[in-house]
Tab-separated table of C-alpha atoms and ligand atoms in Angstrom:
chain	number	residue	atom	x	y	z
A	41	MET	CA	10.214	-44.514	23.615
A	42	SER	CA	6.235	-44.616	23.643
A	43	ARG	CA	4.630	-40.908	23.062
A	44	PRO	CA	2.467	-40.949	26.341
A	45	THR	CA	-1.597	-40.681	25.769
A	46	ALA	CA	-3.000	-37.853	24.169
A	47	PRO	CA	-2.379	-34.318	24.954
A	48	ALA	CA	-5.999	-32.887	26.153
A	49	VAL	CA	-6.830	-29.215	24.952
A	50	LEU	CA	-6.269	-25.504	27.815
A	51	TYR	CA	-6.049	-23.644	25.230
A	52	THR	CA	-7.482	-23.601	22.227
A	53	ARG	CA	-5.970	-21.873	18.892
A	54	ASP	CA	-8.248	-18.798	19.588
A	55	GLN	CA	-7.992	-18.586	23.053
A	56	ILE	CA	-4.165	-17.961	22.408
A	57	GLN	CA	-4.445	-15.368	19.423
A	58	ALA	CA	-7.016	-13.167	21.359
A	59	THR	CA	-4.245	-13.865	24.393
A	60	VAL	CA	-1.499	-12.866	22.530
A	61	ARG	CA	-3.363	-9.687	21.245
A	62	ARG	CA	-3.752	-8.240	24.460
A	63	LEU	CA	0.232	-8.705	25.112
A	64	ALA	CA	0.639	-7.082	21.526
A	65	GLY	CA	-1.374	-3.786	22.814
A	66	GLU	CA	0.471	-4.088	25.734
A	67	ILE	CA	3.575	-3.741	24.382
A	68	THR	CA	2.591	-1.280	21.625
A	69	ALA	CA	1.171	1.669	24.748
A	70	ASP	CA	4.932	0.929	26.734
A	71	TYR	CA	7.591	0.427	22.743
A	72	ALA	CA	6.082	2.422	19.857
A	73	THR	CA	8.414	5.070	19.721
A	74	LYS	CA	11.332	3.019	21.253
A	75	LYS	CA	11.881	0.670	18.498
A	76	PRO	CA	13.168	-2.376	20.357
A	77	LEU	CA	14.945	-5.406	19.929
A	78	VAL	CA	13.183	-8.616	20.939
A	79	ILE	CA	14.644	-11.710	21.750
A	80	GLY	CA	13.711	-14.783	21.551
A	81	ILE	CA	14.473	-17.844	23.450
A	82	LEU	CA	14.647	-21.084	21.619
A	83	LYS	CA	13.177	-23.145	20.541
A	84	GLY	CA	10.596	-23.105	22.979
A	85	SER	CA	9.072	-19.423	21.822
A	86	PHE	CA	9.051	-20.201	18.215
A	87	MET	CA	5.389	-20.049	17.424
A	88	PHE	CA	5.025	-16.823	19.596
A	89	MET	CA	6.955	-14.536	18.300
A	90	ALA	CA	6.034	-15.383	14.603
A	91	ASP	CA	2.452	-14.217	15.957
A	92	LEU	CA	3.427	-11.722	18.619
A	93	VAL	CA	5.230	-9.322	16.248
A	94	ARG	CA	3.163	-9.359	14.062
A	95	GLU	CA	0.884	-8.266	15.907
A	96	LEU	CA	3.397	-5.535	16.380
A	97	ASP	CA	2.642	-2.549	13.295
A	98	PHE	CA	5.934	-0.309	14.560
A	99	PRO	CA	9.921	-0.673	13.717
A	100	LEU	CA	11.645	-3.191	16.390
A	101	GLU	CA	14.733	-5.711	15.483
A	102	MET	CA	14.093	-9.269	16.190
A	103	ASP	CA	17.512	-12.027	17.611
A	104	PHE	CA	16.649	-15.390	18.940
A	105	VAL	CA	18.836	-16.679	22.059
A	106	ARG	CA	19.335	-21.093	22.244
A	107	VAL	CA	19.391	-21.947	26.091
A	108	SER	CA	19.807	-25.654	27.256
A	109	SER	CA	16.928	-26.885	27.704
A	110	TYR	CA	14.774	-30.403	29.942
A	111	GLY	CA	16.179	-32.650	27.914
A	112	GLN	CA	13.943	-34.626	28.340
A	113	ALA	CA	13.562	-35.172	31.490
A	114	ARG	CA	10.390	-32.666	33.126
A	115	ARG	CA	11.616	-30.755	35.507
A	116	SER	CA	14.450	-28.384	35.847
A	117	SER	CA	18.061	-29.272	36.110
A	118	GLY	CA	18.438	-25.903	37.264
A	119	LYS	CA	22.120	-26.536	34.815
A	120	ILE	CA	21.630	-23.872	31.571
A	121	THR	CA	23.652	-23.041	29.191
A	122	VAL	CA	23.650	-20.790	25.855
A	123	VAL	CA	23.982	-23.451	23.320
A	124	GLN	CA	23.959	-19.900	20.918
A	125	GLY	CA	24.065	-16.516	22.052
A	126	ILE	CA	23.433	-13.117	19.748
A	127	ARG	CA	24.711	-11.490	17.083
A	128	THR	CA	22.918	-8.084	17.607
A	129	PRO	CA	24.456	-5.674	19.447
A	130	VAL	CA	22.703	-5.136	23.419
A	131	LYS	CA	24.581	-2.106	24.818
A	132	ASP	CA	21.564	0.828	24.993
A	133	ARG	CA	18.622	-0.745	23.336
A	134	HIS	CA	15.643	-1.152	24.699
A	135	VAL	CA	15.285	-5.400	25.427
A	136	LEU	CA	12.124	-7.393	25.553
A	137	VAL	CA	12.563	-10.556	25.954
A	138	VAL	CA	10.185	-13.335	24.816
A	139	GLU	CA	9.567	-16.612	26.474
A	140	ASP	CA	7.150	-19.433	25.884
A	141	ILE	CA	6.579	-20.776	29.665
A	142	VAL	CA	8.342	-19.518	33.398
A	143	ASP	CA	8.250	-22.442	35.236
A	144	SER	CA	11.338	-22.239	37.875
A	145	GLY	CA	12.641	-18.818	36.413
A	146	LEU	CA	15.843	-20.302	37.016
A	147	SER	CA	16.179	-20.492	32.563
A	148	LEU	CA	14.853	-16.382	32.747
A	149	ARG	CA	17.263	-15.636	35.435
A	150	PHE	CA	20.267	-16.446	33.820
A	151	VAL	CA	18.892	-15.692	29.969
A	152	LEU	CA	18.412	-12.154	31.479
A	153	ASP	CA	21.549	-12.073	33.926
A	154	SER	CA	23.469	-12.685	30.535
A	155	LEU	CA	21.741	-9.975	28.791
A	156	ARG	CA	22.308	-7.154	31.286
A	157	ARG	CA	25.696	-7.974	31.590
A	158	LYS	CA	25.923	-6.705	27.821
A	159	LYS	CA	24.060	-2.891	29.344
A	160	PRO	CA	20.728	-2.281	28.090
A	161	ALA	CA	19.330	0.743	28.265
A	162	SER	CA	15.954	-0.971	29.385
A	163	ILE	CA	14.909	-4.801	29.473
A	164	GLU	CA	11.522	-6.195	30.406
A	165	VAL	CA	10.091	-10.631	29.747
A	166	CYS	CA	7.446	-11.165	28.343
A	167	CYS	CA	5.504	-14.394	29.306
A	168	LEU	CA	2.930	-16.445	27.000
A	169	LEU	CA	2.860	-18.860	30.420
A	170	ASP	CA	3.590	-18.960	33.507
A	171	LYS	CA	3.330	-21.506	36.550
A	172	PRO	CA	3.667	-18.872	39.217
A	173	ALA	CA	3.401	-22.265	42.275
A	174	ARG	CA	6.579	-23.450	40.580
A	175	ARG	CA	8.816	-20.024	40.875
A	176	ALA	CA	12.250	-21.046	43.059
A	177	VAL	CA	13.847	-17.601	42.018
A	178	PRO	CA	12.069	-14.529	41.551
A	179	VAL	CA	11.972	-13.174	38.206
A	180	PRO	CA	10.293	-9.827	36.355
A	181	VAL	CA	7.749	-10.789	33.727
A	182	ASN	CA	6.260	-7.516	32.360
A	183	TYR	CA	3.591	-8.958	30.381
A	184	THR	CA	2.244	-12.750	30.886
A	185	GLY	CA	-0.543	-14.334	28.625
A	186	PHE	CA	-1.566	-17.208	30.576
A	187	GLU	CA	-0.907	-17.638	34.522
A	188	THR	CA	-1.724	-22.122	34.570
A	189	PRO	CA	-1.972	-24.720	36.989
A	190	ASP	CA	1.025	-27.015	38.118
A	191	LYS	CA	0.463	-29.281	34.556
A	192	PHE	CA	3.156	-30.210	32.151
A	193	LEU	CA	1.940	-28.329	28.669
A	194	VAL	CA	2.816	-29.041	25.338
A	195	GLY	CA	1.576	-27.720	21.178
A	196	TYR	CA	2.529	-24.220	20.067
A	197	GLY	CA	6.081	-24.313	20.805
A	198	LEU	CA	6.538	-26.056	23.654
A	199	ASP	CA	8.090	-30.124	23.258
A	200	TRP	CA	7.656	-33.126	25.063
A	201	ALA	CA	11.267	-34.879	23.887
A	202	GLU	CA	11.477	-33.321	20.725
A	203	GLN	CA	7.657	-34.094	19.913
A	204	TYR	CA	4.073	-31.866	20.127
A	205	ARG	CA	5.458	-28.211	18.825
A	206	ASN	CA	3.909	-28.461	16.014
A	207	LEU	CA	0.127	-28.710	17.601
A	208	PRO	CA	-2.162	-25.412	17.391
A	209	ASP	CA	-3.060	-25.501	20.089
A	210	ILE	CA	-2.000	-25.226	23.993
A	211	CYS	CA	-2.494	-29.578	25.286
A	212	TYR	CA	-1.216	-31.710	28.166
A	213	LEU	CA	-0.250	-34.645	29.123
A	214	GLU	CA	-2.010	-36.669	31.324
A	215	GLU	CA	0.838	-38.679	32.455
A	216	ILE	CA	4.173	-38.296	32.018
A	217	PRO	CA	6.878	-40.518	31.145
A	218	ARG	CA	9.635	-40.347	33.863
B	113	LIG	P1	11.708	-22.757	34.387
B	113	LIG	O1	13.620	-22.685	33.846
B	113	LIG	O2	11.624	-22.171	34.640
B	113	LIG	O3	11.498	-23.980	35.152
B	113	LIG	O4	11.670	-23.495	33.002
B	113	LIG	C1	11.483	-22.449	32.221
B	113	LIG	C2	11.715	-23.908	30.852
B	113	LIG	O5	11.670	-25.123	30.836
B	113	LIG	C3	10.944	-23.237	29.896
B	113	LIG	O6	11.407	-21.702	28.335
B	113	LIG	C4	10.134	-24.719	28.533
B	113	LIG	O7	11.417	-24.463	27.790
B	113	LIG	C5	9.981	-25.752	29.835
B	113	LIG	N1	9.542	-25.755	30.488
B	113	LIG	C6	8.742	-24.921	31.698
B	113	LIG	N2	7.192	-25.333	31.960
B	113	LIG	C7	7.842	-26.265	30.827
B	113	LIG	C8	6.081	-27.847	30.939
B	113	LIG	O8	5.181	-27.201	31.777
B	113	LIG	N3	6.503	-27.506	29.232
B	113	LIG	C9	7.653	-27.608	28.581
B	113	LIG	N4	7.595	-28.635	27.431
B	113	LIG	N5	8.851	-26.372	28.637
B	113	LIG	C10	8.290	-25.994	30.437
B	114	LIG	MG1	12.062	-21.670	26.825
């Protein structure tokens, strides 16, 4: 498969760092005494999660879930499966879900529904990127990094066909092979 045209930068690493620090400040104000369980959704959130938790200077625990991705399709199929669940008990914990990007909202709704069944004390969401124009189902997002235009984003953990996750900036692809 040929790689699409070179990605164009949408948010630089400096803009990302400033945004991560702002989010960390908001989260600290709410969670500093709650020893939250911070749950990252793999794979896309790995870089954001790593940067975010290093800005959180209070006790917390971490775990990760992995849900099925788009594969090489551009749009969510709406059929989501848990590829790898979490082991950490969730009951009575203050859970903060960390997601890379909320598009249709289907993936996040699926994850939230399955976590709610485990009876956490509270559950909130921090997403780095939000495409509100594309929402198909309503999902509560408590902390948002950037509201983005409807472009296909790559870099800083986000992929196209498993490529580009290692880009330090958030970029977009002008043309995406479908
Ligand atoms: P949703 O279920 O909200 O439609 O999609 C959420 C998931 O789809 C995200 O966690 C992300 O993995 C993927 N996704 C949505 N939009 C984009 C995008 O612009 N670029 C990439 N690389 N992945 C996306
Ligand atoms: Mg994701």
